[in-house]
Short mmCIF file of C-alpha atoms and ligand atoms in Angstrom, two decimals:
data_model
loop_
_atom_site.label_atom_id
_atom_site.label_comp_id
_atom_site.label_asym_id
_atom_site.label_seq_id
_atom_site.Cartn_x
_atom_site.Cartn_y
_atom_site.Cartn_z
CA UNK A 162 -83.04 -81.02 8.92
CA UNK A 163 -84.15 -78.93 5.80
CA UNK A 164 -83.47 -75.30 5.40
CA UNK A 165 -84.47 -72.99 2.96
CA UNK A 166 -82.83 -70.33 1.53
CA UNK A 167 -84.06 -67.23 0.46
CA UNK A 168 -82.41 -64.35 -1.92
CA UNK A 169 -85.08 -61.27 -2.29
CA UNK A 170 -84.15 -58.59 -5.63
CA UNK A 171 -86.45 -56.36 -6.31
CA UNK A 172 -88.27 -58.28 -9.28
CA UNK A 173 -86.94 -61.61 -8.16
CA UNK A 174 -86.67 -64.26 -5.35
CA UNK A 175 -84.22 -67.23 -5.76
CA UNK A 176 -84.25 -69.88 -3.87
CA UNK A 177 -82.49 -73.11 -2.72
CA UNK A 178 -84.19 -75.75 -0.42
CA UNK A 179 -80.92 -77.99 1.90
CA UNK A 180 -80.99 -81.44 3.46
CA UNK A 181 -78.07 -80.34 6.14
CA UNK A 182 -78.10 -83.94 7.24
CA UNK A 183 -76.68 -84.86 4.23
CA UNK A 184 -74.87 -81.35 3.12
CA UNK A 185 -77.09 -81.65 -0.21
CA UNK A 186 -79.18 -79.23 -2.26
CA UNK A 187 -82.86 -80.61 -2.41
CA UNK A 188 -84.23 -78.08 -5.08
CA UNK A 189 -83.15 -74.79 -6.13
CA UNK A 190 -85.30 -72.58 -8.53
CA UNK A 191 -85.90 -68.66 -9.26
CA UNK A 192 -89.01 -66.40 -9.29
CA UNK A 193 -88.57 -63.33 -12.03
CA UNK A 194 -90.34 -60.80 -13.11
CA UNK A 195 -91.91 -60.36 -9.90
CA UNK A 196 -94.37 -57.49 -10.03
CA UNK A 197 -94.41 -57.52 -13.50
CA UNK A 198 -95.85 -60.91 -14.62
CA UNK A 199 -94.07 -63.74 -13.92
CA UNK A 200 -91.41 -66.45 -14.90
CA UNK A 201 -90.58 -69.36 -12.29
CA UNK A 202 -87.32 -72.02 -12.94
CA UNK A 203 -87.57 -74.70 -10.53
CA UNK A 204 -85.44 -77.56 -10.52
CA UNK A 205 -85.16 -80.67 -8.18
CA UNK A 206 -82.13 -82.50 -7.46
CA UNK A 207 -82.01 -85.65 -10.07
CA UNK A 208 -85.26 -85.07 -12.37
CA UNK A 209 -84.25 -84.55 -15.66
CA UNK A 210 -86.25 -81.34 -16.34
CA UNK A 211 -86.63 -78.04 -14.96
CA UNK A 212 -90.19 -77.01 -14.43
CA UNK A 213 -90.87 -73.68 -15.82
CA UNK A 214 -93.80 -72.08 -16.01
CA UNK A 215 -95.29 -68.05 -16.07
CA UNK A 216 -97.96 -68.07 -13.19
CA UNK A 217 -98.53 -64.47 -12.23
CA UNK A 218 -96.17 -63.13 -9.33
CA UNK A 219 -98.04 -59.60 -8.04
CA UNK A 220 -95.57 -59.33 -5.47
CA UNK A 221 -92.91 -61.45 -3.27
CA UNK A 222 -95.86 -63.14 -1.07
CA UNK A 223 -97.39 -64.56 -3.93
CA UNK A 224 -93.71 -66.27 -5.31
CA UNK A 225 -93.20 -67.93 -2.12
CA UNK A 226 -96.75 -69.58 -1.59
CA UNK A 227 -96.00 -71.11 -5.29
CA UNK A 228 -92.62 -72.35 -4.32
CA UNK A 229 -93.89 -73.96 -1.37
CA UNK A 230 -96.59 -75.31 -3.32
CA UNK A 231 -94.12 -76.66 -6.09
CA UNK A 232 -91.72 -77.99 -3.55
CA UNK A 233 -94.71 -80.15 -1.99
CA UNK A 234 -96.37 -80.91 -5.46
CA UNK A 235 -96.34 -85.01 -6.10
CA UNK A 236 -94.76 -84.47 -9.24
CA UNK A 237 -92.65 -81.46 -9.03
CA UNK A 238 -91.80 -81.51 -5.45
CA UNK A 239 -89.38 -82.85 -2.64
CA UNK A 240 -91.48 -82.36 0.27
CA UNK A 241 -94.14 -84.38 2.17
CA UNK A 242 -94.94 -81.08 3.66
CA UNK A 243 -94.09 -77.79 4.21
CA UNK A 244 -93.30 -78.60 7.87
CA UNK A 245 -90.28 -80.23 6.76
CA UNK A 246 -88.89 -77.14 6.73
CA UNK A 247 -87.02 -76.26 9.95
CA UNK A 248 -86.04 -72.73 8.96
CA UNK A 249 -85.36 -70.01 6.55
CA UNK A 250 -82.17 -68.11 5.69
CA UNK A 251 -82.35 -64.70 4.38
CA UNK A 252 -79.80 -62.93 2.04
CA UNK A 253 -79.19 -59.54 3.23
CA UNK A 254 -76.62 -57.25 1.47
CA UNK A 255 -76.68 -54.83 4.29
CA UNK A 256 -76.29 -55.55 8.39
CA UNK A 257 -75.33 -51.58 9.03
CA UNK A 258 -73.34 -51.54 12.37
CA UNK A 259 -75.90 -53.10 14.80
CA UNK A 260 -76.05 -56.68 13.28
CA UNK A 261 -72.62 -57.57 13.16
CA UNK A 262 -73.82 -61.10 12.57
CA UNK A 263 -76.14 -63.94 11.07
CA UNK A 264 -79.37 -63.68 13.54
CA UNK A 265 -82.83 -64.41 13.98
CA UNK A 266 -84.69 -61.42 12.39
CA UNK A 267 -87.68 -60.75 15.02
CA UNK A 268 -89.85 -57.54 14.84
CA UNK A 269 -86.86 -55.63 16.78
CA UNK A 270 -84.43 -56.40 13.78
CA UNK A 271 -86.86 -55.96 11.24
CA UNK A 272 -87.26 -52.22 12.17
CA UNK A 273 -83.51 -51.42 12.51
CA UNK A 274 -83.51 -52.94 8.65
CA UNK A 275 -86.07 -50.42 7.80
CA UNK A 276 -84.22 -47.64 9.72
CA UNK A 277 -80.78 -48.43 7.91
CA UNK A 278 -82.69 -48.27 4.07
CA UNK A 279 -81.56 -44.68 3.69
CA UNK A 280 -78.13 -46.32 3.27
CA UNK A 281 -78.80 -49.51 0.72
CA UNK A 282 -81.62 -48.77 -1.20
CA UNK A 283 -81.24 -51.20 -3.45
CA UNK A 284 -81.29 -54.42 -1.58
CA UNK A 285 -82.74 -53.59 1.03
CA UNK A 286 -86.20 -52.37 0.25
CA UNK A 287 -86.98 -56.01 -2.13
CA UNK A 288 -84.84 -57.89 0.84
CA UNK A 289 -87.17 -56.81 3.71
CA UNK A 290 -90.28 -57.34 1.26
CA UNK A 291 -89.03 -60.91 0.80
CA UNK A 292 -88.17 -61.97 4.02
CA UNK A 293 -91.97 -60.33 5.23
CA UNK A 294 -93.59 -62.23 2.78
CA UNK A 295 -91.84 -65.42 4.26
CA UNK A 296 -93.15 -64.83 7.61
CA UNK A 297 -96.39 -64.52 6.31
CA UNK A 298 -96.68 -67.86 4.50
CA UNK A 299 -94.23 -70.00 7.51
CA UNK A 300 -94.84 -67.76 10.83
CA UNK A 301 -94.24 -70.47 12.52
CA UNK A 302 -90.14 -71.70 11.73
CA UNK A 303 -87.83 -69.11 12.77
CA UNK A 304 -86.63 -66.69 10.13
CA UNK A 305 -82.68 -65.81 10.18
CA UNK A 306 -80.91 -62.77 8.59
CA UNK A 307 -77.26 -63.40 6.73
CA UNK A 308 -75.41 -60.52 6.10
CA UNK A 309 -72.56 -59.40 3.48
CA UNK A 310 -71.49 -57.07 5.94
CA UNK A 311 -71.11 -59.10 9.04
CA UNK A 312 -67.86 -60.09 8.14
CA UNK A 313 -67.03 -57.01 8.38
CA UNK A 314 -67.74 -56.36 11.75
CA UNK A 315 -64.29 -56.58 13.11
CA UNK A 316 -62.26 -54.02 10.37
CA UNK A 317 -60.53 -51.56 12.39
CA UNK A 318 -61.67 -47.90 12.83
CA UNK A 319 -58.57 -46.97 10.94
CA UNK A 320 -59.84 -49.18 7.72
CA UNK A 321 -63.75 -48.44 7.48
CA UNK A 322 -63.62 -44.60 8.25
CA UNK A 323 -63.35 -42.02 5.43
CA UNK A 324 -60.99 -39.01 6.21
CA UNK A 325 -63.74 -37.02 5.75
CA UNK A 326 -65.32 -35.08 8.82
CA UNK A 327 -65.70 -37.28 11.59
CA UNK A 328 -69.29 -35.77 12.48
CA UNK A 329 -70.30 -37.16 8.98
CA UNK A 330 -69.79 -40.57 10.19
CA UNK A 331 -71.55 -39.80 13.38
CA UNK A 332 -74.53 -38.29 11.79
CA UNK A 333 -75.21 -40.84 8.39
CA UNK A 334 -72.95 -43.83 9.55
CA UNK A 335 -71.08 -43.04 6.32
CA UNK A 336 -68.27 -45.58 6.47
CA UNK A 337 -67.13 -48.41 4.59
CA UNK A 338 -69.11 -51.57 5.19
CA UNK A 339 -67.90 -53.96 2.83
CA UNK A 340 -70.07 -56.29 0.75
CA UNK A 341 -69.84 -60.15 -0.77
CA UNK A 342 -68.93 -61.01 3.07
CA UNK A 343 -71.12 -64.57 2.84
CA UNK A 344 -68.65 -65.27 -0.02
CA UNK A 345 -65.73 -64.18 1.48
CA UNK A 346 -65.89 -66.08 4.61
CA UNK A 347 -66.99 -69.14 2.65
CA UNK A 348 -63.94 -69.06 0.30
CA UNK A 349 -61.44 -68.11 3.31
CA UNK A 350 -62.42 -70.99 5.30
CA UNK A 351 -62.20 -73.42 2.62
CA UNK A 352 -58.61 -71.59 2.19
CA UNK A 353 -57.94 -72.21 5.86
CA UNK A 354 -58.80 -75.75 5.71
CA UNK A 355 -56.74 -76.39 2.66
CA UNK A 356 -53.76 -74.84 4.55
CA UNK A 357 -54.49 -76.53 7.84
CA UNK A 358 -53.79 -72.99 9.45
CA UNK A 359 -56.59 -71.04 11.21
CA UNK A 360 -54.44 -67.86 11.73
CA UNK A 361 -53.36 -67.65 7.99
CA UNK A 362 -53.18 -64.71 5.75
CA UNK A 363 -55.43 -64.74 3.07
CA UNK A 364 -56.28 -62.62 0.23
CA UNK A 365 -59.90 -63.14 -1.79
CA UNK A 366 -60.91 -62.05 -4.56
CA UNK A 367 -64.53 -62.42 -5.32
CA UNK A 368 -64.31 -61.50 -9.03
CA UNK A 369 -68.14 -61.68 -11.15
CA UNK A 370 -70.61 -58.96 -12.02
CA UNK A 371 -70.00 -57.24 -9.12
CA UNK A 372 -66.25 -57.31 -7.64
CA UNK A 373 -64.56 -57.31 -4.40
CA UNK A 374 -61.35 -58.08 -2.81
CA UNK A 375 -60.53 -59.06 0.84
CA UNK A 376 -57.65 -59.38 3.43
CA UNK A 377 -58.53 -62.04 6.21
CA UNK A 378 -56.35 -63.05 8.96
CA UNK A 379 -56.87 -65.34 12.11
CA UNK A 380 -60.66 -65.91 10.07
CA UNK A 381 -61.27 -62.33 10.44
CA UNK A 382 -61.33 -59.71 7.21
CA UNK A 383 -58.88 -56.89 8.32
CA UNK A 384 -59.60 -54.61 5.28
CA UNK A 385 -62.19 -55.10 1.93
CA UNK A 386 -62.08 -53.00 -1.63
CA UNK A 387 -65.76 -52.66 -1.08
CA UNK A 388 -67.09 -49.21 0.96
CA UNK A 389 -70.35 -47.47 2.00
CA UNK A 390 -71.69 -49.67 -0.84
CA UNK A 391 -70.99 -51.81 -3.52
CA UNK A 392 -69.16 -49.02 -5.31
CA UNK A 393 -65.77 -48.85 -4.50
CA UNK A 394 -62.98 -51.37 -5.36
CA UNK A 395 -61.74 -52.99 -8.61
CA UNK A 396 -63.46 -52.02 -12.25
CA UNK A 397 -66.56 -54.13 -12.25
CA UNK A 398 -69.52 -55.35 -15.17
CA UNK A 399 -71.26 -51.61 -15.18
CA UNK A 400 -69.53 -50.39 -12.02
CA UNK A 401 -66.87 -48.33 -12.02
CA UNK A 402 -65.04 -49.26 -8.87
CA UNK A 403 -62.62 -46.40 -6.72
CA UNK A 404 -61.95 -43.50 -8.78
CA UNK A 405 -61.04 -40.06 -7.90
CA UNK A 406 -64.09 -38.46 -5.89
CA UNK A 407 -63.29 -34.86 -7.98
CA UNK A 408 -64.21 -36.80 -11.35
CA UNK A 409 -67.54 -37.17 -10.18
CA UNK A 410 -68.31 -33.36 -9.21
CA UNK A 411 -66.68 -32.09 -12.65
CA UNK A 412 -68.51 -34.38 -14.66
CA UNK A 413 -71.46 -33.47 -12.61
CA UNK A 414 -70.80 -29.67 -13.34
CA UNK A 415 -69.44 -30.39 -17.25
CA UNK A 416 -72.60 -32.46 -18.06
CA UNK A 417 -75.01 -31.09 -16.06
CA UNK A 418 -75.37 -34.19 -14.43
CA UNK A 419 -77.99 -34.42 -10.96
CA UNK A 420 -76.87 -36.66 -8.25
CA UNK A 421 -78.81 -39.74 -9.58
CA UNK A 422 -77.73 -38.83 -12.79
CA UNK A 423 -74.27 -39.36 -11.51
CA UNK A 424 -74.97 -42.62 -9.46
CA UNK A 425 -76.61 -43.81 -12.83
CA UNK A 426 -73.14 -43.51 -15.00
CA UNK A 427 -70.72 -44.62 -12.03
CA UNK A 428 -73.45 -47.76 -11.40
CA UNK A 429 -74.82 -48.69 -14.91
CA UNK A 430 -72.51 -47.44 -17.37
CA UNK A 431 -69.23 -47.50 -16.11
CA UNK A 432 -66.70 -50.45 -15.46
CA UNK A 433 -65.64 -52.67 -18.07
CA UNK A 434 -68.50 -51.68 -20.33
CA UNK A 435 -67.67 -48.04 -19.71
CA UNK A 436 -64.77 -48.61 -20.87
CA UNK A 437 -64.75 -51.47 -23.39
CA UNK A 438 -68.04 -49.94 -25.41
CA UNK A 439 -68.56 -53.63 -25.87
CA UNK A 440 -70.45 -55.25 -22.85
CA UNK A 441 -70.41 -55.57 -19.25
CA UNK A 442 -69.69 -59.37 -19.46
CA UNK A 443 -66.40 -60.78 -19.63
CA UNK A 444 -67.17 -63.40 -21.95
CA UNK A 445 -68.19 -61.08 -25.05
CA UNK A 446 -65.21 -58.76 -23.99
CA UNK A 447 -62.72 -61.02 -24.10
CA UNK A 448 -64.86 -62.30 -27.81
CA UNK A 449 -64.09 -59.09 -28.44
CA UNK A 450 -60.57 -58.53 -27.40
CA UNK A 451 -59.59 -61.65 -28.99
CA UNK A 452 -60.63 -60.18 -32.41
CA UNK A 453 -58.37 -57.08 -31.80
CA UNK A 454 -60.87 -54.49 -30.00
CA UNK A 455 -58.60 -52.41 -28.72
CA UNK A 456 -60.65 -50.97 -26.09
CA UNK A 457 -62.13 -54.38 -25.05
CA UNK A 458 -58.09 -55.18 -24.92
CA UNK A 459 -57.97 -52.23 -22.51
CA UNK A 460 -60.79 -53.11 -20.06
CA UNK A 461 -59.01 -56.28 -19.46
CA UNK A 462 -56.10 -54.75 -18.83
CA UNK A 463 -57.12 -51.86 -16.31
CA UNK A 464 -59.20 -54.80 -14.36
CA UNK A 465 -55.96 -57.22 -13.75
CA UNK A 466 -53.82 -53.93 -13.09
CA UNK A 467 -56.55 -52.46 -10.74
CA UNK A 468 -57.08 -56.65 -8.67
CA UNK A 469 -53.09 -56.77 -8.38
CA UNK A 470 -52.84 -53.10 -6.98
CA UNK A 471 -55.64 -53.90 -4.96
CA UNK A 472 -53.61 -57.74 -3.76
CA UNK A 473 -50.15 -56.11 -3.36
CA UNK A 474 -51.99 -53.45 -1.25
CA UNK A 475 -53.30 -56.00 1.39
CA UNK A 476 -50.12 -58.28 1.33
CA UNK A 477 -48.49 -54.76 2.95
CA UNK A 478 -51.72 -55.01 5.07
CA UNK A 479 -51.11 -58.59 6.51
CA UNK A 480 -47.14 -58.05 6.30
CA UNK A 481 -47.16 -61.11 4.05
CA UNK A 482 -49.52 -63.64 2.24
CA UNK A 483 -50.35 -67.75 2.37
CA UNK A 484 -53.22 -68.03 0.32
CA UNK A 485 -54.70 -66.05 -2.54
CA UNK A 486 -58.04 -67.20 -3.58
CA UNK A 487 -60.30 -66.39 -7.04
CA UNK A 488 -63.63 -67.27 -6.92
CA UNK A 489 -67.09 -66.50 -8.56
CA UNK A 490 -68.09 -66.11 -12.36
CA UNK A 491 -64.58 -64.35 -13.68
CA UNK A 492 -62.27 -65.56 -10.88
CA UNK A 493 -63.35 -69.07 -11.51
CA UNK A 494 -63.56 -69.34 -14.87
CA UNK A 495 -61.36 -66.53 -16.55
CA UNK A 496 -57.60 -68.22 -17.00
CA UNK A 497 -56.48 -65.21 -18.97
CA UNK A 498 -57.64 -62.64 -15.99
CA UNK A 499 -56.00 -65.50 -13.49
CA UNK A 500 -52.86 -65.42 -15.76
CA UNK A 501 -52.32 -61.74 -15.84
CA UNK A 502 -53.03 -60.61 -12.32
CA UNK A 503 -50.42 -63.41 -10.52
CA UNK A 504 -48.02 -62.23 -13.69
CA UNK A 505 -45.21 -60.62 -12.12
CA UNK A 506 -46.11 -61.26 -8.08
CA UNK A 507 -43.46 -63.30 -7.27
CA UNK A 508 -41.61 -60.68 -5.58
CA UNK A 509 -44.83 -61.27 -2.81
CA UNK A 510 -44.84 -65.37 -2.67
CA UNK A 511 -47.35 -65.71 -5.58
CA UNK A 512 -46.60 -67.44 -8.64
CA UNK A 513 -48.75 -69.71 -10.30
CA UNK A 514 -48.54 -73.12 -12.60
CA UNK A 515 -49.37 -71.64 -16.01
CA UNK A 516 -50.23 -74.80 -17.21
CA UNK A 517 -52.70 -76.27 -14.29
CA UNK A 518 -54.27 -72.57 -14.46
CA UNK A 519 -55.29 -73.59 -18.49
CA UNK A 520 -56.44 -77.01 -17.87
CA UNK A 521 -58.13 -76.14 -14.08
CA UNK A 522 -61.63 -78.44 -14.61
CA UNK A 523 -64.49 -75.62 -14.12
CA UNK A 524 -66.71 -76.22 -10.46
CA UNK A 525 -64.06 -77.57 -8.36
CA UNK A 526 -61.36 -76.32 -6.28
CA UNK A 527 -58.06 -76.19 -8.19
CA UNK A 528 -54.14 -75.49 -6.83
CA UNK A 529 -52.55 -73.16 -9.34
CA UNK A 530 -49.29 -72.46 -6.60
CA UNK A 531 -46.35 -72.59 -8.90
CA UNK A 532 -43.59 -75.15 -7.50
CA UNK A 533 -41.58 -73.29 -5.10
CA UNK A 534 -43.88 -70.52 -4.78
CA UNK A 535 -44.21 -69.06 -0.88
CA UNK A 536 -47.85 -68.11 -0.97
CA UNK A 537 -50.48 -71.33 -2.20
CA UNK A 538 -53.68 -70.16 -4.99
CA UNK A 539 -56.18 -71.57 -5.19
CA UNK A 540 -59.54 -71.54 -7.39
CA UNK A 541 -62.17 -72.24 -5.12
CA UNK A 542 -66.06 -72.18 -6.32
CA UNK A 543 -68.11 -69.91 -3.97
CA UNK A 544 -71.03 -70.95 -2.45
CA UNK A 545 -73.00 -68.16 -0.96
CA UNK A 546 -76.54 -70.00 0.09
CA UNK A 547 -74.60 -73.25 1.61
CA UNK A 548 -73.22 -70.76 3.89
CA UNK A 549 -76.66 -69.17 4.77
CA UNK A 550 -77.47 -72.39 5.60
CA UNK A 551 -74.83 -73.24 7.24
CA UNK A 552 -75.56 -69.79 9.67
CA UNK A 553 -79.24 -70.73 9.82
CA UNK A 554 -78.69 -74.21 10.97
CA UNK A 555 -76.11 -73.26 13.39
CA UNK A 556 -78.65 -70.36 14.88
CA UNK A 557 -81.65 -72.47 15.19
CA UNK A 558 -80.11 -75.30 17.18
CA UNK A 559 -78.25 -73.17 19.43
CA UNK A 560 -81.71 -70.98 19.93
CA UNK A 561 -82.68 -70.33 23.61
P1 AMP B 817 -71.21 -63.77 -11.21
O1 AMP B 817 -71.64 -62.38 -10.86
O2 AMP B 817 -70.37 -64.43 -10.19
O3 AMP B 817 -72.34 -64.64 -11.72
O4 AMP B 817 -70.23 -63.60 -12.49
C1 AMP B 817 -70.65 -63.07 -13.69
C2 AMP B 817 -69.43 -62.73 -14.53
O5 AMP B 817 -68.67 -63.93 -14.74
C3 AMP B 817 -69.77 -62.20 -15.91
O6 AMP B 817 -69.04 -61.01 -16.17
C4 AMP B 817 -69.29 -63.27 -16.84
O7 AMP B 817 -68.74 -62.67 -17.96
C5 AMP B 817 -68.19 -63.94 -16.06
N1 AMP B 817 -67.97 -65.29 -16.57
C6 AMP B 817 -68.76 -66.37 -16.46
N2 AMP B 817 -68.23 -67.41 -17.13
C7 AMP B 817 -67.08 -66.96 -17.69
C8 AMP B 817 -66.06 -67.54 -18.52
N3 AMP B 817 -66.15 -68.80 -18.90
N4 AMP B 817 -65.02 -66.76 -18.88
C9 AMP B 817 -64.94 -65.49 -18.49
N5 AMP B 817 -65.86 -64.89 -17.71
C10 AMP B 817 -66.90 -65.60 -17.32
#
């Protein structure tokens, strides 16, 4: 059975075609500049060359009749025909309280999306867009929502609302909501199937451009650094994570600053480039750092302080820890960031192999547990649209 998945920005639409028979990736490829002009990547699995090429992309509608087109072209393609495709999985940052999990999105779910935009404007707006478009060009294959948040559903009250008045939750849903959920659950189970132990205690961290940290026990997440949106939490690229809620109104009042003024530095200025001057990626910072920067230095530092506080936090949460996990672009491939944060932790079960963290081979799931070490670590490689799949396939063939 093939399934496509489908990952909607505002300018872009990414997309990976799976043979779930065989667990593989068929093609994989990435529409950009959407509304602008237009770039398309497209790759399939074993030719030696991406195709690239810069049709023009109007909106998401147009993107998705050329994929379809390039994954059934003779030369480009993997398809006989587009009927091959059983179903498509959506990527949706944002479930709000009423779809707790992966489902079909009909007309009913489409307009609760809509109604819930107030509170992620960002992704949702480009999301909804993409997944319309979709239904347009393949009305006839059922379409299924995945959502960061759905893993979510289960936090207690006591850990998604704000001690702010109650009536404000009642009247905006303004709660936490917790984000990266697809690559949370993906990483924990892997984590539970290394440990052979469904009920363990496990502590993500989903460390890339964006950041976020989770407690899961029994395969549930119990608590998440993320809040009302993909704010809160650890020091990310641009982001700049939990900080004290009174910095925001006296910086408002010092520099004059209008609410999307503020959003704008907390969102696109802050975080490690805030801070280091130098960039919001971790490679050139560290570049940087290595050459004596002392604020690139710093950044680095105030992100593995900010993760351990964040770790030590949730091993109180779970009254202990089995498995701590790193995964995407810094967790899997940073050994310095790896190094520092488990520094120290052994007072909590973690300690890790200093030596198998430096030579851990990049795309594949490493052990870094230290010998004698109560809690295991691992490095385990996220995979976000497997999982969407994974949801999708499991929806359509249970499907009334
Ligand atoms: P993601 O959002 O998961 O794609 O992760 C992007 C982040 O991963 C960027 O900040 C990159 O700097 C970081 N990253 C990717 N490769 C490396 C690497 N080899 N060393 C350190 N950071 C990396």
């Amino acid at each position: 059975m093939k399934i496509l998945v489908v990952n909607a920005g505002s300018s872009s639409l990414k997309y990976r075609l799976f043979d779930m028979d065989r667990g593989t990736v068929l093609a994989k490829g990435n529409c950009e500049r959407i509304g602008i002009d237009g770039i398309i990547t497209h790759t399939v699995t074993g030719s030696k060359e991406p195709y690239k090429a810069t049709p023009v992309f109007p909106n998401h509608r147009t993107a998705i009749e050329y994929v379809l087109r390039l994954l059934t072209d003779k030369k480009f393609g993997c398809l006989g025909s587009v009927k091959e495709i059983a179903a498509v999985g959506h990527r949706f940052a944002h479930g709000g309280e009423r779809l707790r999990a992966s489902a079909e999105l009909k007309e009913e779910e489409i307009a609760y999306l809509e109604s819930i935009v107030p509170i992620n404007p960002l992704h949702g707006p480009p999301a909804i867009s993409g997944l319309k478009a979709c239904r347009e060009v393949m009305p006839d294959i059922p379409h299924v929502g995945v959502f960061d948040t759905s893993y979510y559903s289960d936090l207690p009250d006591y850990a998604y609302i704000y001690p702010i008045p109650y009536e404000l939750y009642e009247k905006y849903r303004v709660r936490r909501y917790g984000f990266h959920g697809t690559s949370h659950r993906f990483v924990a189970g892997k984590a539970q199937e290394l440990l052979g132990n469904k009920d363990a205690k496990i502590i993500t961290c989903h460390l890339g451009n964006g950041s976020s940290i989770t407690a899961t026990v029994n395969g549930k997440a119990i608590d998440t650094s993320m809040g009302f949106t993909p704010q809160d939490g650890v020091p990310m690229g641009t982001r700049s994570g939990g900080i004290d809620p009174t910095v925001v109104t006296y910086l408002m009042k010092r520099e004059q600053l209008t609410a999307d003024g503020a959003e704008k530095l907390l969102n696109e200025k802050s975080g490690l480039l805030g801070v280091s001057g130098v960039s919001s990626d971790c490679r050139d910072i560290r570049e940087a750092a290595a050459k004596g920067n002392l604020r690139a230095q710093l950044a680095m530092k105030l992100l593995a302080h900010n993760i351990k506080k964040i770790i030590g936090s949730y091993v109180a949460e779970l009254n202990g820890v089995d498995a701590l996990v790193f995964t995407a672009g810094i967790g899997e491939n940073d050994r310095e960031l790896r190094q520092e944060v488990c520094k120290d932790l052994d007072a909590l079960g973690i300690a890790i192999d200093e030596e198998v963290n430096a030579t851990c081979p990049r795309g594949e799931i490493c052990e870094l547990t230290a010998k004698g070490a109560r809690a295991r670590t691992f490095v385990i490689p996220t995979d976000e649209e497997y999982m969407i799949a994974r949801d999708t396939l499991s929806i359509i063939q249970n499907r009334k």
